C-alpha cells in the first residue's frame, strides 16, 4: 500500500452515515429534540407537577388558563365571606395581607372551633387557625391563602389541564411508539420473510394476514380484553397486533421487487444465507417507505387508543390520554375552548415532529441524498 | 440542391441541482441539411441526448436551454408548448431507445398510431385506419390487418421499434430524431431496423439525426458526424473524412476503443474444472389453481467443459438461453443433467452449495443494479468474506477490501463511498473486486461490458485478461457483443433457442463460420458495408 492513511480509515456502515446525515438536517434534529422533551415531560412532568392529575378542585371548575394565581386578589374577600356565612358566624372585618388573611369573627353563641373545617375543605385556603376570646363569642381567624396556578386552565371537574395533558402525553406517546414499534418489528420481519421466500410459504403467510384483516378491530380488542383483563399492556398489544398487517403488506411488496434486483442475486451467487440477504440487502433497501409508514402509524395508534377509550375499553378516568382529552375538549369547545386547545396543540406538535423526523430519517438512510 | 433545415447555434443546457447548476451542453453548433443523416456520437454523459431533448422542448423540469435552434428559419427553442406542438410530432419526430417502455401497454397499437394522425392531421379514428395500415406496411410489419389490433406486449422488441418508427413517420416529418434506437435490440434485429431507416430515408427524403455511442453503426449509416464530449462538439465533419483521418484525439480514442488483442490459450493439459453434461433448464410459466403451466425449455441439453485458464465465450441473441446456461452451471437455477466440479457432481440446495460458491463466482451485466445502493463499497466487497471467512476481524476485512480494490485499479480510499458515486466502469470494477476478494477459480461473466461505453469496455476487457493471467482464472463469458468475445475467448459457443448451433476455437468460428445463423450474426455485428448502398 502506498497510502498508509487509507488503511487507518475505519469502515463505516449505513447507520453511522445515516446518523451523520440526520444530524445535519435541522428540521429533523429539532423534531427529535421536541419529541425527547415531550417524552421527558410525559415521564417526569406528572411527578413534579403541584397538581396530581386526578385531583379535583371544586372551586375551580372550568377556569380559563391564566398566568395569575387562583384565587385572584379580588376573589379572596368574597370567598372568605361566603365561607364565614356558611359557618353561621359574623365577620366583623377582614384583612388580606399577602398570603394570609385575618378575619375577626363574632357570634351570638359560643363559636364552635370546628368552623375551621369549612376552610380546610376549601381549595382556596389552608391552615386555618381560630383564636377565640375568653367568652367564646368573638375571635380571630387566620387562614393562609392557597395560591394555585392553572397555566392551562381546568376541566369540567376542576382538574388541572396541564397535569392532565402531561399524563396524556405519557400514555399516548407510549401507546403510539410501542404499538408502532411492535407493528414495525412484526410487520417488517413477516413481510420480508413472506416476500423473499415466495411461493407457497408466501401464499400461506399472506392468507393468514388476510384472515386477520377481516377480523373487526373492535371485536378483536374486546376479545383480547375479555381474555386477559383490561390493562394498558393489552391495549399496546391490541393496537400493535392490528397495525402490523399493513406494514407486512407494504414490506412484502417491496421485497417482491427487491428480490429480483441483481444485487440480491449477486448475494445469492456468493452463497449468502437467506437471513443474511434479508438483513443486509432486503430490509435496508425497503426502509424508505417503511419509515414513512411508521410516522403515519404513530398518530394512527394514538387515535385508535382514543377510540378504545371513548368506548370504555381503553384508559379510564382519572387516567387519560391525548385522544380522550381532545374528545372531551371537543364537547366543550364553545364554553371552554382551552379544553380542546391544549391537548390538540400538543398532539399537533407531536405529529409534526414525527413527520419531520420521519422525512429526515428516510432521507438520511438514502445514500444518494447528500 | 440541399438546404439547411435545422440549425443549432450556441445551444446550452443547464440543470439546476441541489449542488448548484450543472451544464450538460455547453455551446453546441450543428447544421442539418434536408435528406441528410447526422450522427451525434459520444459516450454516456456527453450531452448528446440532452441536445436533442432541448430542441424538442423535452428537458426535465429543472433544465434550462439557451441559444438558438431554427427550423427552416424559424426559432423553435423555448417558444412554448403550444407553438412547439405545431412542429414537434409533425415536422420533427422522435424515436427512443427503449421500445418496451415507449409504447403504452394498455392501448392497441392501432390506437397509438392514430394518435399523431388525429392530433396533427385532424383525422377521425375511421379515416386514420387506411393510413395506419399503410404505415405498418411501410415499416415492414407482417400482416398489418391483424397487427393493428395487437397490444404492445404481443410484439417482439424489433416490431415494437418498427411501430415506434411508424408513429414517427405518420405525419411525413422532415426530420426524424433517433435516440439510440437500436441499442436495446439484438444485433440482427439492429441491422434490420437500420436497414429500414436507411430505406425509408431514401424513399421519403427526410433528414435523420441519429444519436448513438456505437461508431460501427455510424460508419455504416451517417453522412455527417458530430463527436461530443462533456457537452461540447469536439469534432464535426463528413463521415468518410472523419473516419479516414480523425483530427481530435478524443475521436481517435473512440475509434481505437474497439477491444483488441487475443487471449493466450490455456495449457494443453489444463485440467477440466467445471463440466456440464446434457444440461437442461425448463421454466414453468403461468399456471394457476386449475390452469396447467406452460413449459419453456430455456436450455435444451448442452454439454460444456471448462478447463483451467480457459475462457469459453457464449454468444447468442436475447432469449437464446445463454444467461440461463451460465446460471445452471453455477447451480443458481434448477436444471437436470450433470454439472460437475473437478469431476464431482455439484450438490443442489442453498446450504449444500455454499462451500463451492467461493470458487464459482458470477459477475452481472448491469453494474448499476448489481450493487446494493445502501451499502458502502467496502461492505459490498467484503460481504463474501462474512460468508466464507466469518472468523476474519473487521480490520482484516478492511485490509482485504483495500487489496481487492487496488487489484481492480481503484483507489482503496473509496471504500466508504456508496455505489451511486461511481461511474459505470468503476462500478463494474467494484463488482469484479467483490468476486476477486474470494479468490475464485471460475467466474461466469454475464454480459459484463454491455452496459458500458466503448472506451470503458476496453479497459474492463484488459482488466479481465490481466486478472485471468495473474490468477489462472477460468471464465465463462456470456455476451452478444462479438468483438468483445473475440478479444477474450479461447472457445466459442453459439447458442440459439437453447441449443448450441456451432462451437469451436475462437478464430475458427470467426474466420470460417459453418452455420447460416453464425454467419448472419457475424455479418450483422462486424460488417462495415453501408446500409444505403445495400438497399
Short mmCIF file of C-alpha atoms in Angstrom, two decimals, chain B residues 15-473:
data_model
loop_
_atom_site.label_atom_id
_atom_site.label_comp_id
_atom_site.label_asym_id
_atom_site.label_seq_id
_atom_site.Cartn_x
_atom_site.Cartn_y
_atom_site.Cartn_z
CA UNK B 15 -29.70 21.76 -14.90
CA UNK B 16 -30.39 23.26 -11.51
CA UNK B 17 -29.44 20.70 -8.91
CA UNK B 18 -29.16 20.93 -5.13
CA UNK B 19 -25.38 21.02 -5.62
CA UNK B 20 -25.56 24.03 -7.92
CA UNK B 21 -26.06 24.32 -11.67
CA UNK B 22 -24.69 21.57 -13.90
CA UNK B 23 -24.07 22.31 -17.55
CA UNK B 24 -24.91 19.34 -19.71
CA UNK B 25 -24.50 21.06 -23.06
CA UNK B 26 -22.05 23.93 -23.48
CA UNK B 27 -22.41 25.84 -26.70
CA UNK B 28 -23.20 23.31 -29.40
CA UNK B 29 -23.43 24.29 -33.08
CA UNK B 30 -24.97 21.86 -35.57
CA UNK B 31 -26.45 22.06 -39.04
CA UNK B 32 -28.72 19.53 -40.65
CA UNK B 33 -29.38 19.53 -44.36
CA UNK B 34 -32.54 18.05 -45.80
CA UNK B 35 -32.28 14.37 -46.61
CA UNK B 36 -29.04 14.01 -44.71
CA UNK B 37 -28.13 11.76 -41.82
CA UNK B 38 -26.35 13.49 -39.00
CA UNK B 39 -24.91 11.25 -36.33
CA UNK B 40 -24.21 12.65 -32.89
CA UNK B 41 -21.70 10.36 -31.26
CA UNK B 42 -20.48 10.38 -27.72
CA UNK B 43 -20.17 8.33 -24.58
CA UNK B 44 -22.69 8.44 -21.77
CA UNK B 45 -22.86 11.85 -20.14
CA UNK B 46 -21.56 13.67 -23.20
CA UNK B 47 -24.81 15.63 -23.56
CA UNK B 48 -25.83 14.11 -26.88
CA UNK B 49 -29.33 13.21 -25.75
CA UNK B 50 -29.85 16.47 -23.88
CA UNK B 51 -29.02 18.40 -27.05
CA UNK B 52 -31.97 16.87 -28.88
CA UNK B 53 -34.21 16.94 -25.82
CA UNK B 54 -33.62 20.70 -25.63
CA UNK B 55 -34.51 21.08 -29.30
CA UNK B 56 -37.77 19.26 -28.75
CA UNK B 57 -38.62 21.13 -25.57
CA UNK B 58 -38.47 17.89 -23.57
CA UNK B 59 -35.97 18.86 -20.89
CA UNK B 60 -36.62 17.82 -17.33
CA UNK B 61 -38.30 20.44 -15.14
CA UNK B 62 -35.02 21.63 -13.65
CA UNK B 63 -33.36 22.07 -17.05
CA UNK B 64 -32.93 25.33 -18.93
CA UNK B 65 -31.89 25.79 -22.55
CA UNK B 66 -30.26 28.89 -24.03
CA UNK B 67 -29.05 29.67 -27.50
CA UNK B 68 -30.89 29.26 -30.72
CA UNK B 69 -32.46 26.40 -32.67
CA UNK B 70 -34.02 27.32 -36.01
CA UNK B 71 -36.14 25.06 -38.13
CA UNK B 72 -36.46 26.39 -41.67
CA UNK B 73 -35.54 29.83 -40.46
CA UNK B 74 -37.97 29.81 -37.56
CA UNK B 75 -36.81 29.90 -33.96
CA UNK B 76 -38.17 26.92 -32.06
CA UNK B 77 -36.18 27.00 -28.84
CA UNK B 78 -38.24 27.98 -25.78
CA UNK B 79 -41.26 29.06 -27.84
CA UNK B 80 -43.77 27.45 -25.54
CA UNK B 81 -45.62 24.20 -25.62
CA UNK B 82 -48.49 25.28 -27.85
CA UNK B 83 -46.37 26.76 -30.61
CA UNK B 84 -43.93 23.90 -30.42
CA UNK B 85 -46.62 21.28 -30.80
CA UNK B 86 -47.29 22.55 -34.32
CA UNK B 87 -43.84 21.32 -35.22
CA UNK B 88 -42.85 18.53 -32.92
CA UNK B 89 -44.64 15.30 -33.61
CA UNK B 90 -45.43 16.61 -37.05
CA UNK B 91 -42.37 18.02 -38.78
CA UNK B 92 -39.78 16.84 -36.29
CA UNK B 93 -40.43 13.49 -34.70
CA UNK B 94 -38.51 11.31 -32.37
CA UNK B 95 -37.95 7.65 -31.58
CA UNK B 96 -36.44 6.46 -28.35
CA UNK B 97 -34.09 3.80 -27.16
CA UNK B 98 -36.46 1.62 -25.21
CA UNK B 99 -39.20 0.17 -27.41
CA UNK B 100 -40.50 -1.75 -24.42
CA UNK B 101 -41.48 1.35 -22.49
CA UNK B 102 -42.14 3.89 -25.22
CA UNK B 103 -45.48 2.33 -26.07
CA UNK B 104 -48.39 2.43 -23.65
CA UNK B 105 -49.10 -1.17 -22.68
CA UNK B 106 -52.83 -0.52 -22.25
CA UNK B 107 -53.66 0.53 -25.81
CA UNK B 108 -53.70 -1.41 -29.05
CA UNK B 109 -51.01 -0.26 -31.42
CA UNK B 110 -53.59 0.90 -33.97
CA UNK B 111 -54.94 3.36 -31.46
CA UNK B 112 -51.49 4.59 -30.50
CA UNK B 113 -50.60 5.07 -34.14
CA UNK B 114 -53.80 7.01 -34.71
CA UNK B 115 -52.85 9.50 -32.01
CA UNK B 116 -50.45 11.66 -34.07
CA UNK B 117 -52.78 11.47 -37.06
CA UNK B 118 -55.76 12.60 -35.08
CA UNK B 119 -53.91 15.33 -33.35
CA UNK B 120 -51.91 16.80 -36.19
CA UNK B 121 -53.87 15.86 -39.29
CA UNK B 122 -57.26 16.02 -37.61
CA UNK B 123 -58.30 12.65 -38.93
CA UNK B 124 -61.09 10.64 -37.33
CA UNK B 125 -60.32 7.18 -36.00
CA UNK B 126 -62.01 5.63 -39.03
CA UNK B 127 -60.26 7.87 -41.53
CA UNK B 128 -56.89 7.18 -39.95
CA UNK B 129 -57.16 3.42 -40.41
CA UNK B 130 -56.02 3.13 -44.04
CA UNK B 131 -53.09 5.43 -43.29
CA UNK B 132 -52.15 3.29 -40.28
CA UNK B 133 -52.20 0.13 -42.37
CA UNK B 134 -50.06 1.86 -44.95
CA UNK B 135 -47.58 2.91 -42.26
CA UNK B 136 -47.40 -0.56 -40.79
CA UNK B 137 -46.74 -1.95 -44.26
CA UNK B 138 -44.12 0.74 -44.79
CA UNK B 139 -42.14 -0.26 -41.72
CA UNK B 140 -42.36 -3.91 -42.66
CA UNK B 141 -44.77 -5.29 -40.07
CA UNK B 142 -46.17 -8.52 -41.49
CA UNK B 143 -49.93 -8.96 -41.67
CA UNK B 144 -50.84 -5.38 -40.69
CA UNK B 145 -54.60 -6.01 -40.69
CA UNK B 146 -54.14 -8.35 -37.77
CA UNK B 147 -51.31 -6.49 -36.06
CA UNK B 148 -53.24 -3.25 -35.88
CA UNK B 149 -55.24 -4.80 -33.06
CA UNK B 150 -52.25 -6.11 -31.11
CA UNK B 151 -51.17 -4.88 -27.76
CA UNK B 152 -47.52 -3.86 -27.42
CA UNK B 153 -46.63 -6.91 -25.34
CA UNK B 154 -47.70 -9.17 -28.20
CA UNK B 155 -44.95 -7.75 -30.40
CA UNK B 156 -41.25 -8.50 -30.31
CA UNK B 157 -38.73 -5.80 -29.48
CA UNK B 158 -37.87 -5.23 -33.12
CA UNK B 159 -41.52 -5.00 -34.10
CA UNK B 160 -42.17 -2.52 -31.35
CA UNK B 161 -39.35 -0.36 -32.60
CA UNK B 162 -40.90 -0.59 -36.06
CA UNK B 163 -44.21 0.59 -34.63
CA UNK B 164 -42.40 3.49 -32.98
CA UNK B 165 -40.88 4.38 -36.32
CA UNK B 166 -44.29 4.15 -37.99
CA UNK B 167 -45.65 6.52 -35.37
CA UNK B 168 -42.83 8.95 -36.02
CA UNK B 169 -43.45 8.78 -39.75
CA UNK B 170 -47.21 9.28 -39.51
CA UNK B 171 -47.18 12.93 -40.48
CA UNK B 172 -44.40 12.83 -43.08
CA UNK B 173 -41.79 14.51 -40.96
CA UNK B 174 -38.87 16.49 -42.30
CA UNK B 175 -36.61 15.38 -39.51
CA UNK B 176 -36.54 12.15 -37.58
CA UNK B 177 -34.54 12.17 -34.36
CA UNK B 178 -33.49 8.68 -33.36
CA UNK B 179 -32.05 8.45 -29.85
CA UNK B 180 -30.11 5.19 -29.67
CA UNK B 181 -32.94 3.38 -31.49
CA UNK B 182 -31.19 0.03 -31.71
CA UNK B 183 -29.20 -0.19 -28.51
CA UNK B 184 -31.74 -2.37 -26.76
CA UNK B 185 -32.06 -4.76 -29.69
CA UNK B 186 -30.16 -7.83 -30.81
CA UNK B 187 -27.55 -7.35 -33.49
CA UNK B 188 -29.50 -9.00 -36.29
CA UNK B 189 -32.65 -7.02 -35.42
CA UNK B 190 -30.50 -3.92 -35.10
CA UNK B 191 -29.27 -4.40 -38.64
CA UNK B 192 -32.82 -4.84 -39.90
CA UNK B 193 -34.03 -1.66 -38.19
CA UNK B 194 -31.12 0.36 -39.53
CA UNK B 195 -31.73 -1.08 -42.96
CA UNK B 196 -35.34 0.02 -42.66
CA UNK B 197 -34.38 3.52 -41.56
CA UNK B 198 -31.92 3.90 -44.41
CA UNK B 199 -34.51 2.66 -46.87
CA UNK B 200 -37.24 4.94 -45.53
CA UNK B 201 -34.93 7.89 -45.64
CA UNK B 202 -34.19 7.23 -49.28
CA UNK B 203 -37.85 6.86 -50.15
CA UNK B 204 -39.26 9.69 -48.08
CA UNK B 205 -36.35 12.07 -48.29
CA UNK B 206 -36.31 13.05 -44.64
CA UNK B 207 -33.31 14.04 -42.59
CA UNK B 208 -32.27 11.88 -39.68
CA UNK B 209 -30.49 12.91 -36.52
CA UNK B 210 -29.01 9.72 -35.18
CA UNK B 211 -27.75 9.64 -31.63
CA UNK B 212 -25.54 6.73 -30.72
CA UNK B 213 -22.46 5.63 -28.88
CA UNK B 214 -21.68 2.93 -31.43
CA UNK B 215 -19.20 4.10 -34.03
CA UNK B 216 -19.68 0.89 -36.01
CA UNK B 217 -23.25 1.92 -36.80
CA UNK B 218 -22.25 5.49 -37.55
CA UNK B 219 -19.70 4.37 -40.11
CA UNK B 220 -22.35 2.41 -41.96
CA UNK B 221 -25.18 4.88 -41.65
CA UNK B 222 -24.25 8.55 -41.34
CA UNK B 223 -23.32 11.25 -43.86
CA UNK B 224 -22.16 13.71 -41.30
CA UNK B 225 -20.80 13.09 -37.83
CA UNK B 226 -20.55 15.28 -34.75
CA UNK B 227 -18.49 13.86 -31.89
CA UNK B 228 -19.49 15.15 -28.47
CA UNK B 229 -17.68 15.11 -25.17
CA UNK B 230 -18.51 16.92 -21.92
CA UNK B 231 -21.31 18.85 -23.61
CA UNK B 232 -19.19 20.15 -26.45
CA UNK B 233 -18.76 19.13 -30.07
CA UNK B 234 -15.11 18.25 -30.31
CA UNK B 235 -15.08 17.25 -33.95
CA UNK B 236 -17.55 17.62 -36.73
CA UNK B 237 -17.30 16.67 -40.37
CA UNK B 238 -18.30 14.42 -43.22
CA UNK B 239 -18.43 10.81 -42.12
CA UNK B 240 -15.89 9.45 -44.59
CA UNK B 241 -13.32 12.12 -43.89
CA UNK B 242 -13.76 11.80 -40.17
CA UNK B 243 -13.29 8.06 -40.15
CA UNK B 244 -10.38 8.23 -42.54
CA UNK B 245 -8.49 10.92 -40.65
CA UNK B 246 -9.83 11.76 -37.22
CA UNK B 247 -8.29 15.01 -36.08
CA UNK B 248 -9.26 15.30 -32.45
CA UNK B 249 -7.53 12.91 -30.04
CA UNK B 250 -10.87 12.01 -28.47
CA UNK B 251 -12.24 10.84 -31.82
CA UNK B 252 -9.09 8.82 -32.34
CA UNK B 253 -9.51 7.31 -28.94
CA UNK B 254 -13.11 6.36 -29.70
CA UNK B 255 -12.09 4.76 -32.96
CA UNK B 256 -9.34 2.83 -31.24
CA UNK B 257 -11.62 1.72 -28.47
CA UNK B 258 -12.60 -1.47 -30.24
CA UNK B 259 -11.41 -4.26 -27.93
CA UNK B 260 -8.38 -5.81 -29.46
CA UNK B 261 -5.73 -8.38 -28.83
CA UNK B 262 -6.21 -12.06 -28.22
CA UNK B 263 -6.01 -14.19 -25.18
CA UNK B 264 -3.19 -16.62 -24.66
CA UNK B 265 -4.57 -20.13 -25.00
CA UNK B 266 -4.53 -22.28 -21.85
CA UNK B 267 -2.07 -25.10 -21.39
CA UNK B 268 -2.87 -28.21 -23.40
CA UNK B 269 -3.07 -30.41 -20.34
CA UNK B 270 -5.07 -27.98 -18.20
CA UNK B 271 -7.48 -29.95 -16.02
CA UNK B 272 -11.23 -29.62 -16.55
CA UNK B 273 -12.70 -27.61 -13.69
CA UNK B 274 -16.36 -27.28 -14.46
CA UNK B 275 -18.19 -29.66 -16.72
CA UNK B 276 -21.80 -29.69 -17.73
CA UNK B 277 -23.27 -32.77 -19.30
CA UNK B 278 -26.60 -32.60 -21.11
CA UNK B 279 -27.72 -29.61 -19.03
CA UNK B 280 -31.39 -28.80 -19.43
CA UNK B 281 -33.37 -25.99 -17.86
CA UNK B 282 -37.13 -25.77 -18.09
CA UNK B 283 -39.20 -22.93 -16.71
CA UNK B 284 -42.89 -23.31 -15.99
CA UNK B 285 -44.70 -20.19 -16.99
CA UNK B 286 -48.08 -19.08 -15.80
CA UNK B 287 -50.35 -21.71 -14.37
CA UNK B 288 -52.75 -21.13 -11.57
CA UNK B 289 -55.13 -23.09 -9.45
CA UNK B 290 -56.50 -25.03 -12.37
CA UNK B 291 -54.52 -23.95 -15.42
CA UNK B 292 -51.53 -26.03 -16.29
CA UNK B 293 -48.28 -24.09 -16.58
CA UNK B 294 -46.66 -23.96 -20.00
CA UNK B 295 -43.15 -25.32 -20.00
CA UNK B 296 -40.42 -23.19 -21.57
CA UNK B 297 -37.28 -25.05 -22.47
CA UNK B 298 -34.60 -22.43 -21.99
CA UNK B 299 -31.60 -24.74 -22.25
CA UNK B 300 -32.01 -27.96 -24.18
CA UNK B 301 -29.26 -30.39 -23.37
CA UNK B 302 -25.95 -28.57 -23.54
CA UNK B 303 -22.59 -30.06 -22.67
CA UNK B 304 -19.59 -27.90 -21.91
CA UNK B 305 -16.25 -28.42 -20.28
CA UNK B 306 -14.28 -25.53 -18.85
CA UNK B 307 -10.57 -26.07 -18.33
CA UNK B 308 -8.27 -24.19 -16.03
CA UNK B 309 -7.25 -20.85 -17.51
CA UNK B 310 -9.71 -21.19 -20.35
CA UNK B 311 -12.39 -18.74 -21.44
CA UNK B 312 -15.50 -20.03 -23.10
CA UNK B 313 -17.41 -17.33 -24.94
CA UNK B 314 -21.13 -17.90 -25.15
CA UNK B 315 -22.80 -15.79 -27.82
CA UNK B 316 -26.38 -15.60 -28.96
CA UNK B 317 -29.29 -13.23 -29.17
CA UNK B 318 -31.59 -12.43 -26.29
CA UNK B 319 -33.73 -15.38 -25.37
CA UNK B 320 -31.19 -17.86 -26.65
CA UNK B 321 -30.67 -19.22 -23.14
CA UNK B 322 -27.07 -18.14 -22.70
CA UNK B 323 -27.55 -16.47 -19.32
CA UNK B 324 -29.66 -19.37 -18.12
CA UNK B 325 -26.88 -21.76 -19.08
CA UNK B 326 -24.41 -19.70 -17.06
CA UNK B 327 -26.66 -19.82 -14.04
CA UNK B 328 -27.32 -23.54 -14.41
CA UNK B 329 -23.57 -24.16 -14.41
CA UNK B 330 -23.37 -22.33 -11.08
CA UNK B 331 -26.40 -24.18 -9.76
CA UNK B 332 -28.25 -20.90 -9.39
CA UNK B 333 -31.21 -22.22 -11.28
CA UNK B 334 -32.72 -25.68 -11.24
CA UNK B 335 -31.52 -27.91 -14.00
CA UNK B 336 -31.35 -31.54 -15.00
CA UNK B 337 -28.27 -33.25 -16.32
CA UNK B 338 -24.93 -33.39 -14.62
CA UNK B 339 -22.88 -30.40 -13.51
CA UNK B 340 -19.56 -31.42 -12.02
CA UNK B 341 -16.76 -29.53 -10.29
CA UNK B 342 -13.37 -31.23 -10.56
CA UNK B 343 -15.15 -34.41 -11.61
CA UNK B 344 -17.51 -34.45 -8.63
CA UNK B 345 -21.17 -33.67 -9.13
CA UNK B 346 -22.22 -30.38 -7.55
CA UNK B 347 -24.96 -30.71 -4.94
CA UNK B 348 -28.24 -28.85 -5.11
CA UNK B 349 -29.69 -26.62 -2.42
CA UNK B 350 -28.51 -23.36 -0.96
CA UNK B 351 -26.71 -24.81 2.04
CA UNK B 352 -25.06 -27.69 0.23
CA UNK B 353 -23.71 -25.39 -2.47
CA UNK B 354 -22.32 -22.77 -0.10
CA UNK B 355 -18.79 -24.19 0.20
CA UNK B 356 -18.48 -24.22 -3.59
CA UNK B 357 -19.78 -20.69 -4.11
CA UNK B 358 -16.46 -19.29 -3.11
CA UNK B 359 -14.72 -20.74 -6.12
CA UNK B 360 -17.59 -20.31 -8.56
CA UNK B 361 -18.41 -16.67 -8.99
CA UNK B 362 -20.72 -14.57 -11.10
CA UNK B 363 -20.46 -11.01 -12.47
CA UNK B 364 -23.61 -9.34 -13.73
CA UNK B 365 -24.37 -7.20 -16.71
CA UNK B 366 -25.78 -4.15 -15.05
CA UNK B 367 -23.24 -2.50 -12.76
CA UNK B 368 -25.99 -0.15 -11.59
CA UNK B 369 -28.30 -2.91 -10.43
CA UNK B 370 -25.84 -5.42 -9.06
CA UNK B 371 -24.55 -3.26 -6.20
CA UNK B 372 -26.85 -2.57 -3.28
CA UNK B 373 -27.43 1.19 -3.14
CA UNK B 374 -27.48 1.20 0.65
CA UNK B 375 -24.15 -0.45 1.28
CA UNK B 376 -20.76 1.17 1.13
CA UNK B 377 -18.28 -0.19 -1.36
CA UNK B 378 -16.34 -1.72 1.50
CA UNK B 379 -19.39 -3.57 2.76
CA UNK B 380 -20.27 -4.77 -0.74
CA UNK B 381 -16.82 -6.13 -1.39
CA UNK B 382 -16.42 -7.82 1.96
CA UNK B 383 -19.82 -9.46 2.03
CA UNK B 384 -18.35 -12.65 0.62
CA UNK B 385 -15.79 -12.71 3.41
CA UNK B 386 -18.55 -12.54 6.01
CA UNK B 387 -19.97 -15.69 4.49
CA UNK B 388 -16.88 -17.69 3.68
CA UNK B 389 -14.37 -16.47 6.24
CA UNK B 390 -16.52 -15.47 9.19
CA UNK B 391 -13.57 -15.56 11.58
CA UNK B 392 -11.83 -12.59 9.95
CA UNK B 393 -11.72 -9.48 12.09
CA UNK B 394 -13.11 -6.19 10.92
CA UNK B 395 -9.66 -4.85 10.37
CA UNK B 396 -8.58 -7.82 8.29
CA UNK B 397 -11.66 -7.48 6.16
CA UNK B 398 -10.90 -3.82 5.57
CA UNK B 399 -7.36 -4.74 4.56
CA UNK B 400 -8.58 -7.39 2.14
CA UNK B 401 -11.04 -4.90 0.69
CA UNK B 402 -8.21 -2.43 0.10
CA UNK B 403 -6.19 -5.12 -1.65
CA UNK B 404 -9.11 -6.13 -3.83
CA UNK B 405 -9.83 -2.53 -4.78
CA UNK B 406 -6.19 -1.94 -5.65
CA UNK B 407 -6.19 -5.09 -7.73
CA UNK B 408 -9.02 -3.86 -9.95
CA UNK B 409 -7.42 -0.44 -10.28
CA UNK B 410 -9.49 1.58 -7.84
CA UNK B 411 -8.30 3.81 -5.04
CA UNK B 412 -8.74 1.94 -1.73
CA UNK B 413 -9.72 5.18 -0.02
CA UNK B 414 -13.04 4.94 -1.86
CA UNK B 415 -14.05 2.15 0.47
CA UNK B 416 -16.55 4.26 2.42
CA UNK B 417 -18.36 5.65 -0.59
CA UNK B 418 -21.65 4.44 -1.99
CA UNK B 419 -22.12 2.89 -5.44
CA UNK B 420 -24.05 5.82 -6.88
CA UNK B 421 -20.95 7.98 -6.57
CA UNK B 422 -19.15 5.90 -9.17
CA UNK B 423 -19.30 5.73 -12.95
CA UNK B 424 -20.46 2.61 -14.78
CA UNK B 425 -16.94 1.36 -15.42
CA UNK B 426 -15.89 1.90 -11.82
CA UNK B 427 -18.94 0.05 -10.60
CA UNK B 428 -18.15 -2.89 -12.80
CA UNK B 429 -14.67 -2.86 -11.30
CA UNK B 430 -16.26 -2.93 -7.85
CA UNK B 431 -18.37 -5.90 -8.90
CA UNK B 432 -15.25 -7.66 -10.12
CA UNK B 433 -13.43 -6.81 -6.88
CA UNK B 434 -16.32 -8.38 -4.98
CA UNK B 435 -15.71 -11.69 -6.72
CA UNK B 436 -11.92 -11.46 -6.68
CA UNK B 437 -11.72 -10.99 -2.92
CA UNK B 438 -12.78 -14.63 -2.52
CA UNK B 439 -10.04 -15.80 -4.87
CA UNK B 440 -12.34 -17.83 -7.09
CA UNK B 441 -11.25 -20.21 -9.81
CA UNK B 442 -14.20 -19.89 -12.17
CA UNK B 443 -16.11 -16.69 -12.93
CA UNK B 444 -19.21 -16.60 -15.06
CA UNK B 445 -19.30 -13.16 -16.66
CA UNK B 446 -22.84 -12.39 -17.76
CA UNK B 447 -22.55 -9.55 -20.29
CA UNK B 448 -20.15 -7.63 -18.04
CA UNK B 449 -19.39 -4.98 -20.66
CA UNK B 450 -22.73 -4.48 -22.38
CA UNK B 451 -23.87 -1.55 -20.29
CA UNK B 452 -20.58 0.29 -20.62
CA UNK B 453 -19.14 2.80 -23.08
CA UNK B 454 -16.72 1.51 -25.66
CA UNK B 455 -13.62 3.06 -24.16
CA UNK B 456 -14.56 1.70 -20.73
CA UNK B 457 -15.32 -1.70 -22.23
CA UNK B 458 -11.80 -1.89 -23.47
CA UNK B 459 -10.40 -1.19 -20.01
CA UNK B 460 -12.61 -3.83 -18.43
CA UNK B 461 -11.59 -6.38 -21.06
CA UNK B 462 -7.95 -5.62 -20.35
CA UNK B 463 -8.56 -5.91 -16.61
CA UNK B 464 -10.31 -9.25 -17.02
CA UNK B 465 -7.48 -10.56 -19.14
CA UNK B 466 -4.83 -9.42 -16.67
CA UNK B 467 -6.66 -10.96 -13.73
CA UNK B 468 -7.01 -14.19 -15.63
CA UNK B 469 -3.32 -14.36 -16.41
CA UNK B 470 -2.35 -13.49 -12.84
CA UNK B 471 -4.63 -15.95 -11.05
CA UNK B 472 -5.11 -18.53 -13.85
CA UNK B 473 -8.84 -17.96 -13.70
#
